[in-house]
XYZ file of C-alpha atoms in Angstrom:
632
model
C 16.662 -56.144 -18.511
C 17.373 -52.716 -20.062
C 19.137 -50.238 -17.848
C 17.750 -46.698 -17.276
C 19.666 -43.918 -18.993
C 20.195 -40.466 -17.454
C 20.259 -37.528 -19.854
C 23.304 -35.259 -19.501
C 23.197 -31.666 -20.794
C 25.764 -28.873 -20.504
C 25.900 -25.147 -21.108
C 28.269 -22.195 -20.768
C 27.219 -19.177 -18.693
C 29.067 -16.026 -17.551
C 31.205 -17.131 -14.620
C 30.251 -20.802 -14.536
C 29.630 -23.970 -16.573
C 26.373 -25.846 -15.927
C 25.996 -29.647 -16.003
C 22.459 -31.082 -15.752
C 21.686 -34.743 -15.048
C 18.037 -35.733 -15.514
C 16.344 -39.068 -14.822
C 12.843 -39.466 -13.280
C 13.940 -42.635 -11.466
C 16.477 -40.829 -9.260
C 15.585 -41.268 -5.600
C 18.673 -39.745 -3.964
C 22.074 -38.384 -4.916
C 25.507 -37.716 -3.395
C 28.446 -35.570 -4.526
C 32.020 -35.757 -3.285
C 35.628 -35.081 -4.257
C 37.666 -37.472 -6.410
C 41.143 -37.560 -7.911
C 39.947 -36.096 -11.219
C 37.547 -33.586 -9.689
C 34.180 -34.748 -8.360
C 32.096 -37.920 -8.354
C 28.277 -38.016 -8.557
C 26.454 -41.045 -7.165
C 22.803 -41.646 -7.978
C 20.444 -44.089 -6.315
C 19.478 -46.544 -7.685
C 22.804 -47.115 -9.446
C 21.581 -49.414 -12.218
C 21.637 -46.812 -14.994
C 23.795 -45.462 -17.824
C 24.645 -41.865 -18.761
C 24.060 -40.331 -22.217
C 27.416 -38.554 -22.687
C 27.628 -38.368 -26.490
C 26.515 -34.718 -26.713
C 27.995 -33.415 -23.483
C 30.729 -31.277 -25.099
C 28.865 -29.919 -28.128
C 27.885 -26.602 -26.471
C 30.834 -26.023 -24.121
C 34.612 -25.874 -24.121
C 36.933 -27.891 -21.913
C 38.123 -24.847 -19.980
C 36.422 -25.963 -16.774
C 34.875 -29.358 -17.525
C 37.520 -31.620 -19.097
C 35.982 -35.103 -18.950
C 32.873 -37.091 -18.098
C 33.097 -40.831 -17.527
C 31.069 -43.553 -15.899
C 32.845 -45.456 -13.125
C 32.681 -49.220 -12.625
C 30.183 -48.909 -9.775
C 27.848 -46.656 -11.805
C 29.026 -43.274 -10.485
C 29.672 -40.326 -12.813
C 33.223 -38.987 -12.678
C 33.433 -35.246 -13.426
C 36.931 -34.147 -14.422
C 37.919 -30.502 -13.877
C 40.731 -28.590 -15.565
C 40.743 -25.463 -13.380
C 40.808 -24.295 -9.794
C 37.050 -24.668 -9.554
C 34.394 -26.083 -7.302
C 30.920 -27.490 -7.901
C 27.709 -26.120 -6.349
C 25.005 -28.822 -6.687
C 21.270 -28.433 -6.202
C 18.069 -30.138 -7.252
C 15.545 -27.939 -9.084
C 12.841 -30.632 -9.056
C 12.653 -34.396 -8.444
C 14.901 -36.205 -10.878
C 16.818 -33.145 -12.139
C 20.269 -32.561 -10.590
C 22.204 -29.395 -11.491
C 25.995 -29.108 -11.053
C 27.350 -25.567 -11.466
C 31.157 -25.498 -11.962
C 32.304 -22.131 -10.618
C 35.780 -20.611 -10.381
C 37.558 -20.253 -7.072
C 37.445 -22.127 -3.768
C 34.144 -23.393 -2.360
C 32.324 -21.473 0.351
C 31.405 -24.691 2.173
C 33.070 -28.063 2.755
C 29.819 -30.011 2.470
C 30.720 -31.575 -0.895
C 34.524 -31.499 -0.564
C 34.943 -34.951 1.061
C 35.346 -38.233 -0.866
C 32.299 -40.428 -1.226
C 32.198 -43.479 1.050
C 33.181 -46.810 -0.453
C 30.278 -49.099 -1.250
C 29.908 -52.068 1.045
C 30.974 -55.316 -0.656
C 28.763 -58.369 -0.320
C 30.713 -61.055 1.607
C 30.590 -64.788 0.953
C 27.685 -66.570 2.642
C 28.624 -68.256 5.909
C 28.023 -71.977 6.433
C 24.752 -72.759 8.136
C 24.974 -72.915 11.931
C 24.201 -76.224 13.625
C 20.636 -76.681 14.760
C 20.204 -75.740 18.435
C 19.306 -78.380 20.979
C 15.608 -78.644 21.770
C 14.585 -76.591 24.792
C 13.233 -78.441 27.817
C 9.485 -78.600 28.218
C 7.917 -75.790 30.231
C 6.566 -76.837 33.623
C 4.606 -74.085 35.372
C 4.791 -75.953 38.672
C 8.562 -75.477 38.860
C 8.510 -71.689 38.259
C 8.680 -69.523 41.420
C 6.245 -66.588 41.174
C 7.895 -63.139 41.353
C 6.841 -60.894 44.221
C 4.259 -58.230 43.357
C 5.626 -54.688 43.304
C 3.856 -51.419 42.656
C 5.211 -49.636 39.555
C 7.225 -46.504 40.222
C 5.283 -43.508 38.866
C 7.305 -40.521 37.699
C 5.439 -37.393 38.752
C 5.983 -34.065 36.968
C 4.546 -30.610 37.279
C 1.199 -29.984 35.517
C 2.785 -27.057 33.687
C 5.364 -29.351 32.076
C 2.655 -31.800 31.033
C 0.546 -29.043 29.475
C 3.564 -27.602 27.658
C 4.560 -31.023 26.297
C 1.015 -31.654 25.057
C 0.882 -28.237 23.389
C 4.224 -28.804 21.640
C 3.104 -32.209 20.379
C -0.120 -30.713 18.986
C 1.667 -27.821 17.264
C 4.374 -30.051 15.778
C 1.765 -32.534 14.562
C -0.187 -29.749 12.908
C 2.970 -28.431 11.250
C 3.934 -31.904 10.019
C 0.460 -32.441 8.580
C 0.730 -29.109 6.720
C 4.177 -29.966 5.364
C 5.931 -27.187 7.274
C 7.751 -29.389 9.821
C 10.031 -32.346 9.123
C 11.241 -34.727 11.826
C 14.880 -35.901 11.861
C 15.998 -39.115 13.506
C 19.204 -37.554 14.841
C 20.957 -34.236 14.445
C 23.195 -34.035 11.352
C 26.968 -34.022 11.988
C 28.891 -30.730 11.639
C 29.939 -29.934 8.086
C 33.562 -29.394 9.044
C 33.945 -32.724 10.850
C 35.516 -34.456 7.854
C 32.606 -36.856 7.389
C 31.530 -37.873 3.881
C 28.503 -36.081 2.465
C 25.149 -37.619 3.262
C 22.654 -38.613 0.613
C 20.279 -35.891 -0.613
C 16.981 -37.771 -0.465
C 13.913 -36.411 -2.239
C 10.562 -38.200 -1.866
C 8.751 -38.072 -5.181
C 5.165 -36.731 -4.977
C 2.527 -39.392 -4.675
C -0.457 -39.299 -7.063
C -3.402 -37.387 -5.637
C -1.447 -35.682 -2.845
C 0.146 -32.255 -2.697
C 2.110 -30.700 0.134
C 0.530 -27.347 0.959
C 0.174 -25.059 3.942
C -3.001 -24.999 5.977
C -4.068 -21.599 4.530
C -3.030 -19.691 1.383
C -0.781 -16.622 1.747
C -2.425 -13.429 2.964
C -1.791 -11.608 -0.305
C -4.052 -14.138 -2.057
C -6.998 -13.440 0.225
C -9.102 -10.360 0.809
C -9.521 -8.896 4.277
C -12.742 -10.917 4.546
C -10.944 -14.205 3.777
C -12.260 -14.789 0.255
C -9.864 -15.441 -2.671
C -8.575 -12.368 -4.509
C -9.924 -11.884 -8.055
C -7.590 -12.773 -10.892
C -5.795 -10.007 -12.801
C -7.652 -10.922 -16.003
C -10.822 -9.466 -14.500
C -9.146 -6.007 -14.297
C -6.998 -6.068 -17.451
C -8.322 -2.779 -18.879
C -5.318 -2.455 -21.208
C -6.498 -5.557 -23.092
C -10.117 -4.403 -23.366
C -9.490 -1.954 -26.206
C -8.008 -2.371 -29.673
C -5.619 -0.373 -31.817
C -8.172 0.963 -34.299
C -9.787 4.415 -33.883
C -12.134 4.677 -30.912
C -15.109 5.758 -33.045
C -14.850 2.601 -35.139
C -14.539 0.392 -32.065
C -17.590 1.939 -30.391
C -19.732 1.207 -33.434
C -18.573 -2.396 -33.569
C -19.059 -2.885 -29.813
C -22.643 -1.571 -29.799
C -23.742 -3.472 -32.913
C -24.560 -6.855 -31.386
C -25.958 -6.020 -27.944
C -29.355 -7.535 -28.732
C -30.357 -10.592 -30.683
C -33.621 -11.972 -31.958
C -36.689 -10.394 -30.327
C -34.354 -7.731 -28.854
C -33.014 -10.126 -26.224
C -29.817 -8.798 -24.552
C -26.708 -10.774 -25.416
C -24.423 -11.392 -22.438
C -21.068 -11.662 -24.188
C -21.402 -8.622 -26.498
C -22.642 -6.590 -23.524
C -19.615 -7.663 -21.468
C -17.247 -6.592 -24.259
C -18.956 -3.217 -24.615
C -18.884 -2.514 -20.865
C -15.228 -3.482 -20.596
C -14.450 -1.283 -23.602
C -16.116 1.731 -21.959
C -14.189 1.072 -18.747
C -10.899 0.906 -20.648
C -11.633 4.386 -22.035
C -12.466 5.784 -18.597
C -16.174 6.209 -19.418
C -17.611 5.238 -16.046
C -21.036 6.864 -16.431
C -21.523 5.340 -19.889
C -20.631 1.876 -18.596
C -23.186 2.196 -15.768
C -25.885 3.343 -18.199
C -25.181 0.350 -20.417
C -25.467 -2.035 -17.463
C -28.715 -0.405 -16.370
C -30.221 -0.598 -19.870
C -29.364 -4.298 -20.325
C -29.895 -6.206 -17.066
C -27.860 -9.285 -17.941
C -26.443 -11.521 -15.213
C -22.645 -11.751 -15.278
C -20.172 -12.793 -12.557
C -18.253 -9.503 -12.947
C -21.250 -7.168 -13.119
C -20.772 -5.852 -9.554
C -17.030 -5.341 -10.170
C -17.723 -3.376 -13.358
C -20.161 -1.069 -11.586
C -17.673 -0.417 -8.785
C -14.880 0.253 -11.306
C -17.180 2.678 -13.149
C -17.803 4.636 -9.944
C -14.059 4.699 -9.233
C -13.342 6.065 -12.720
C -15.763 8.921 -12.038
C -14.038 9.745 -8.742
C -16.780 8.293 -6.532
C -15.903 6.260 -3.455
C -17.815 3.092 -2.588
C -17.302 2.162 1.081
C -18.090 -1.505 1.733
C -18.642 -2.040 -1.997
C -17.643 -5.050 -4.115
C -14.014 -3.833 -4.305
C -13.656 -3.112 -0.603
C -11.220 -5.153 1.507
C -9.113 -6.107 -1.567
C -6.264 -3.622 -1.017
C -4.065 -6.396 0.423
C -4.296 -8.578 -2.716
C -1.178 -9.146 -4.792
C -2.641 -8.029 -8.102
C -4.661 -5.423 -9.950
C -7.520 -5.793 -7.452
C -5.410 -3.840 -4.934
C -5.302 -0.767 -7.201
C -9.051 -0.673 -7.853
C -9.791 -1.331 -4.191
C -7.731 1.727 -3.190
C -9.523 3.839 -5.797
C -12.961 2.645 -4.673
C -12.505 2.417 -0.895
C -9.025 3.332 0.410
C -8.177 1.717 3.762
C -7.518 4.011 6.719
C -3.927 2.803 7.114
C -1.088 2.101 4.683
C -0.419 -1.177 6.509
C -3.551 -2.613 4.880
C -2.337 -1.824 1.343
C -0.139 -3.968 -0.903
C 1.840 -0.991 -2.200
C 3.999 -2.907 -4.751
C 0.868 -4.432 -6.285
C -0.819 -1.007 -6.507
C 2.198 0.597 -8.195
C 2.633 -2.367 -10.540
C -1.019 -2.301 -11.622
C -0.983 1.492 -12.042
C 2.071 1.317 -14.322
C 0.236 -1.218 -16.493
C -2.713 1.089 -17.181
C -3.054 2.874 -20.532
C -1.506 6.375 -20.522
C -4.846 8.197 -20.579
C -6.136 6.267 -17.572
C -2.897 6.991 -15.703
C -3.483 10.697 -16.306
C -7.056 10.339 -15.032
C -6.409 8.274 -11.915
C -2.870 9.339 -10.988
C -3.616 12.578 -9.080
C -6.256 10.867 -6.941
C -3.975 7.941 -6.210
C -1.110 10.265 -5.271
C -3.492 12.147 -2.986
C -4.320 8.885 -1.198
C -0.626 8.183 -0.599
C -0.152 11.713 0.759
C -3.097 11.133 3.093
C -1.249 8.045 4.348
C 1.866 10.235 4.875
C 3.780 8.363 2.173
C 5.258 11.048 -0.122
C 7.807 8.606 -1.593
C 5.163 6.469 -3.293
C 3.206 9.582 -4.240
C 6.362 10.687 -6.073
C 6.483 7.262 -7.755
C 2.946 7.850 -9.034
C 4.058 11.229 -10.377
C 6.992 9.641 -12.226
C 4.624 7.142 -13.836
C 2.437 10.031 -14.989
C 5.209 11.776 -16.936
C 6.638 8.572 -18.431
C 6.638 8.948 -22.196
C 5.407 12.572 -22.168
C 7.427 15.405 -23.707
C 6.250 18.003 -21.169
C 4.524 17.851 -17.767
C 0.903 16.839 -18.189
C -1.934 18.533 -16.263
C -2.190 15.469 -14.029
C 1.530 15.678 -13.230
C 1.171 19.396 -12.459
C -1.622 18.681 -9.975
C 0.455 15.961 -8.339
C 3.476 18.302 -8.139
C 1.312 20.882 -6.363
C 0.137 18.361 -3.785
C 3.671 17.089 -3.211
C 4.890 20.661 -2.707
C 2.112 21.325 -0.201
C 3.007 18.139 1.692
C 6.647 19.300 1.896
C 5.628 22.794 2.991
C 6.848 24.361 -0.251
C 5.186 26.807 -2.623
C 3.197 25.114 -5.405
C 4.158 25.672 -9.068
C 2.006 28.770 -9.523
C 2.794 29.317 -13.223
C 1.943 25.730 -14.175
C -1.218 25.762 -12.061
C -2.335 29.038 -13.645
C -1.806 27.537 -17.109
C -3.755 24.361 -16.275
C -6.424 26.365 -14.413
C -7.423 28.100 -17.646
C -8.364 24.776 -19.242
C -11.955 23.508 -19.045
C -12.836 20.345 -17.217
C -12.122 18.831 -13.793
C -8.349 19.230 -14.077
C -8.685 22.972 -14.687
C -11.028 23.390 -11.714
C -8.715 21.460 -9.428
C -5.673 23.415 -10.604
C -7.425 26.736 -9.913
C -8.423 25.540 -6.436
C -4.843 24.519 -5.637
C -3.522 27.829 -7.006
C -5.870 29.897 -4.843
C -5.145 27.841 -1.723
C -1.427 28.365 -2.285
C -1.908 32.113 -2.660
C -3.961 32.294 0.551
C -1.330 30.284 2.441
C 1.304 32.827 1.340
C -0.857 35.737 2.519
C -1.803 36.875 -0.988
C -5.294 37.797 -2.106
C -6.508 36.032 -5.273
C -7.815 38.074 -8.177
C -11.478 38.920 -8.549
C -11.641 36.830 -11.730
C -10.390 33.751 -9.874
C -13.020 34.251 -7.162
C -15.737 34.497 -9.821
C -14.449 31.361 -11.554
C -14.387 29.381 -8.315
C -17.996 30.346 -7.569
C -19.125 29.190 -10.994
C -17.116 25.960 -10.782
C -18.638 25.171 -7.401
C -22.128 25.431 -8.956
C -21.083 22.873 -11.580
C -19.386 20.369 -9.257
C -21.521 20.682 -6.117
C -22.046 17.355 -4.368
C -18.856 15.669 -5.649
C -15.353 15.305 -4.265
C -14.189 17.956 -6.710
C -16.949 20.238 -5.472
C -15.674 19.925 -1.909
C -12.158 20.965 -2.948
C -13.437 23.857 -5.070
C -15.777 24.949 -2.265
C -12.923 25.063 0.216
C -10.815 27.216 -2.103
C -13.827 29.474 -2.802
C -14.480 30.060 0.894
C -10.832 30.851 1.581
C -10.773 33.211 -1.397
C -13.786 35.101 -0.005
C -12.023 35.541 3.332
C -8.709 36.527 1.746
C -10.417 39.210 -0.364
C -12.170 40.723 2.661
C -15.683 39.305 2.080
C -15.939 37.883 5.610
C -19.745 38.020 5.638
C -19.982 35.414 2.884
C -16.950 33.501 4.124
C -18.527 32.988 7.575
C -22.117 32.504 6.391
C -21.038 30.001 3.722
C -19.914 27.313 6.150
C -21.626 24.640 4.023
C -19.061 25.279 1.290
C -16.312 23.661 3.353
C -16.899 23.047 7.082
C -13.272 21.966 7.482
C -12.087 25.460 6.447
C -13.626 27.172 9.497
C -10.330 27.375 11.398
C -8.521 28.754 8.332
C -11.145 31.509 7.884
C -10.685 32.539 11.525
C -6.907 32.549 11.015
C -7.248 34.904 8.040
C -9.490 37.165 10.120
C -6.983 37.192 12.993
C -4.034 37.990 10.732
C -5.426 40.402 8.166
C -9.072 41.177 9.000
C -10.138 44.784 9.624
C -11.026 45.934 13.136
C -14.715 46.199 12.272
C -14.922 42.529 11.320
C -12.780 41.564 14.300
C -15.130 43.352 16.706
C -18.176 41.837 15.045
C -16.881 38.241 15.052
C -14.520 37.968 18.032
C -16.319 39.971 20.755
C -18.845 37.464 22.009
C -21.210 37.460 24.980
C -20.226 35.484 28.048
C -22.968 32.946 27.351
C -21.883 32.222 23.783
C -19.223 29.488 23.483
C -16.047 30.100 21.527
C -15.420 28.103 18.347
C -12.749 25.361 18.560
C -9.615 26.910 17.058
C -5.855 26.245 17.233
C -3.961 27.987 20.019
C -2.027 30.166 17.565
C -5.245 31.592 16.131
C -6.758 32.131 19.596
C -3.627 33.919 20.739
C -3.611 36.161 17.642
C -7.260 37.120 18.203
C -6.598 37.803 21.882
C -3.580 40.001 21.144
C -5.536 42.103 18.667
C -8.482 42.534 21.050
C -6.103 43.491 23.824
C -4.475 46.064 21.554
C -7.925 47.598 21.087
C -8.377 47.832 24.875
C -10.878 44.951 25.165
C -9.181 43.071 27.984
C -12.171 41.024 29.075
C -12.864 39.688 25.589
C -9.151 39.060 25.036
C -8.924 36.988 28.222
C -11.577 34.617 26.895
C -9.603 33.964 23.706
C -6.230 33.280 25.330
C -5.409 29.528 25.411
C -6.016 27.967 28.795
C -2.403 26.863 29.294
C -1.066 30.397 28.669
C -3.669 32.483 30.499
C -1.934 32.233 33.891
C 1.488 33.055 32.466
C 0.315 35.967 30.296
C 1.536 39.355 31.571
C -1.469 41.490 32.614
C -0.177 44.804 31.272
C 2.189 44.142 28.403
C 2.740 46.493 25.528
C -0.198 46.373 23.125
C 0.315 44.911 19.681
C -0.003 47.323 16.769
C -3.351 47.048 14.988
C -3.448 45.565 11.525
C -3.864 48.288 8.898
C -7.133 48.362 7.047
C -5.511 47.847 3.641
C -3.900 44.578 4.784
C -7.221 42.827 4.433
C -7.164 43.105 0.647
C -10.025 44.498 -1.397
C -13.339 44.924 0.377
C -16.451 42.969 -0.451
C -17.866 45.944 -2.347
C -14.740 46.131 -4.541
C -14.743 42.395 -5.312
C -17.433 41.524 -7.834
C -17.656 37.943 -6.517
C -20.430 35.575 -7.416
C -23.060 34.973 -4.807
C -22.919 31.790 -2.773
C -24.822 28.735 -4.026
C -28.228 28.089 -2.407
C -26.839 25.198 -0.376
C -24.039 27.344 1.030
C -25.905 30.596 1.755
C -27.329 29.976 5.211
C -28.489 33.506 6.020
C -28.006 37.027 4.648
C -25.286 39.185 6.078
C -26.517 41.281 9.044
C -24.804 43.747 11.440
C -23.589 42.684 14.853
C -26.246 41.224 17.104
C -27.732 43.145 20.008
C -25.927 40.947 22.512
C -22.570 41.537 20.805
C -23.221 45.316 20.699
C -24.112 45.313 24.383
C -20.885 43.456 25.143
C -18.916 46.077 23.217
C -20.542 48.885 25.136
C -19.874 47.218 28.485
C -16.272 46.514 27.558
C -15.754 50.141 26.489
C -17.300 51.443 29.718
C -14.993 49.259 31.793
C -11.954 50.432 29.795
C -12.992 54.088 30.243
C -13.420 53.568 33.994
C -9.930 52.037 34.283
C -8.424 54.996 32.368
C -10.204 57.494 34.630
C -8.959 55.667 37.741
C -5.385 55.773 36.433
C -5.630 59.517 35.657
C -7.143 60.238 39.061
C -4.347 58.307 40.782
C -1.684 60.136 38.766
C -3.194 63.517 39.646
C -3.275 62.688 43.352
C 0.448 61.855 43.322
C 1.317 65.232 41.698
C -0.811 67.384 44.077
C 1.071 69.205 46.929
C -1.179 67.646 49.544
C -0.204 64.122 48.366
């Protein structure tokens, strides 16, 4: 019978020499110290070792000899102060790494046990005498006794049953292994035990009960493969004009029937260029069934900056692949804990440069919304990779990062990008104006005109909301409070900021018109700092009753009743008036009503407040005159 032969390969590596022994018939292996170095024992032992090419690729600096012992073991001779670190990379492949220095463990530093020798067979024992015949009449019956029942607490029984169920479930899933007895300590001087590996049986595979979470969506379905989002592979190297002609040539066949595969290539090509609207038009013109049709439509909306809550890409942000990136672009989760950030950054870095410039600012804005400026900075670094100068997308991201850190945005770069046409120019102008307003500066009349025109063009989109907010703040900062307050539809979330601008730099006429309200009219919800600023200015004008309404509730009791009045804000601090600013009129959706003077109720409140202030002054003068009279 031919003996099995184990292949032996060697190789030199920095810091260690590797010895590999490979034989599919290996069931277990042991390694221990010997006089020459180490000894490797394989089970079963009926095999030979192919040692003819062992020293062709290595020197004898560490490994000096390889020989097969009489009992079938492999003797490994060492010529240095080295130790061996063994491990098994797969069944039947044993790796021995010869490394310099002393070992970190004594597990393989003991000699292997001697094999048990087969002793000579003993002579057969004499046959036993036949047993006497059984007679049931001579057997005395044992007395009947009730078995002793061991009682235990129900809690212990329930806990034992639960542990048995959980361990059984873990063993069935391959996560739990049962040992007959605890292994001895490694430093007890005992020989190393056999490293047993059960080879996989045909038709069976050890797996956990459920796949990892990063392979499932939030709804429990498998995550799509990366090939379904590989936009970098959906375009060629030839000019785009030539590729478009070739892609659109074979969309229909005989009798103008749509062809599924050419249509899929054309849609993917449009998506790789960032043409979301064109891809959707192509899908609408050729209604061909395809497994990825819903994903393509959602990707097209994401490329155009449109969110799709609960769409086909929703609930995929936890996937470990490109699906996480497109899920964040289409429907960002409310919390960063539901996002596989490494997968998003990895997929974003793999996009073509033009798509990174298109999607980077929005992705960085999402990370800033999750209060994660570090990964927003990582997006910015990916934007400028390979560029000679900061791109418009990087400039926009720098402005958002500066705003998140409470710093001034790069005004010069934003002004340069804001002069360019397109969405990036509009967004840069909006960020520039918001930064100027935050610093207390009034934007130029030309910028206000440009924002009004840009809002007309982008109304109803995410960009339109950002431009509308900047436009409303610009109107307030330039003194056009009538349009700033009547144009609430431009940006409802900017209401508190418009009131803050009025409280800080608005003229007294606007302050009296907006802040002096009847008792029956509720006050708008504003931050305490803004309420306090409005109250201080009203109090400086002598309108104590109206000021008391604006003071925050927690500070009303502690406010001194007769403190020194604050100096009024000069009229020129409000910037140019609405008549001096040739601003564009508000869009139809934003203009709720034309500007009108103060209402009759507000005028009546002003008159009553003035009468009360005049009466208090007269009472004070009368009291002072009584004290100075001789009769007093």
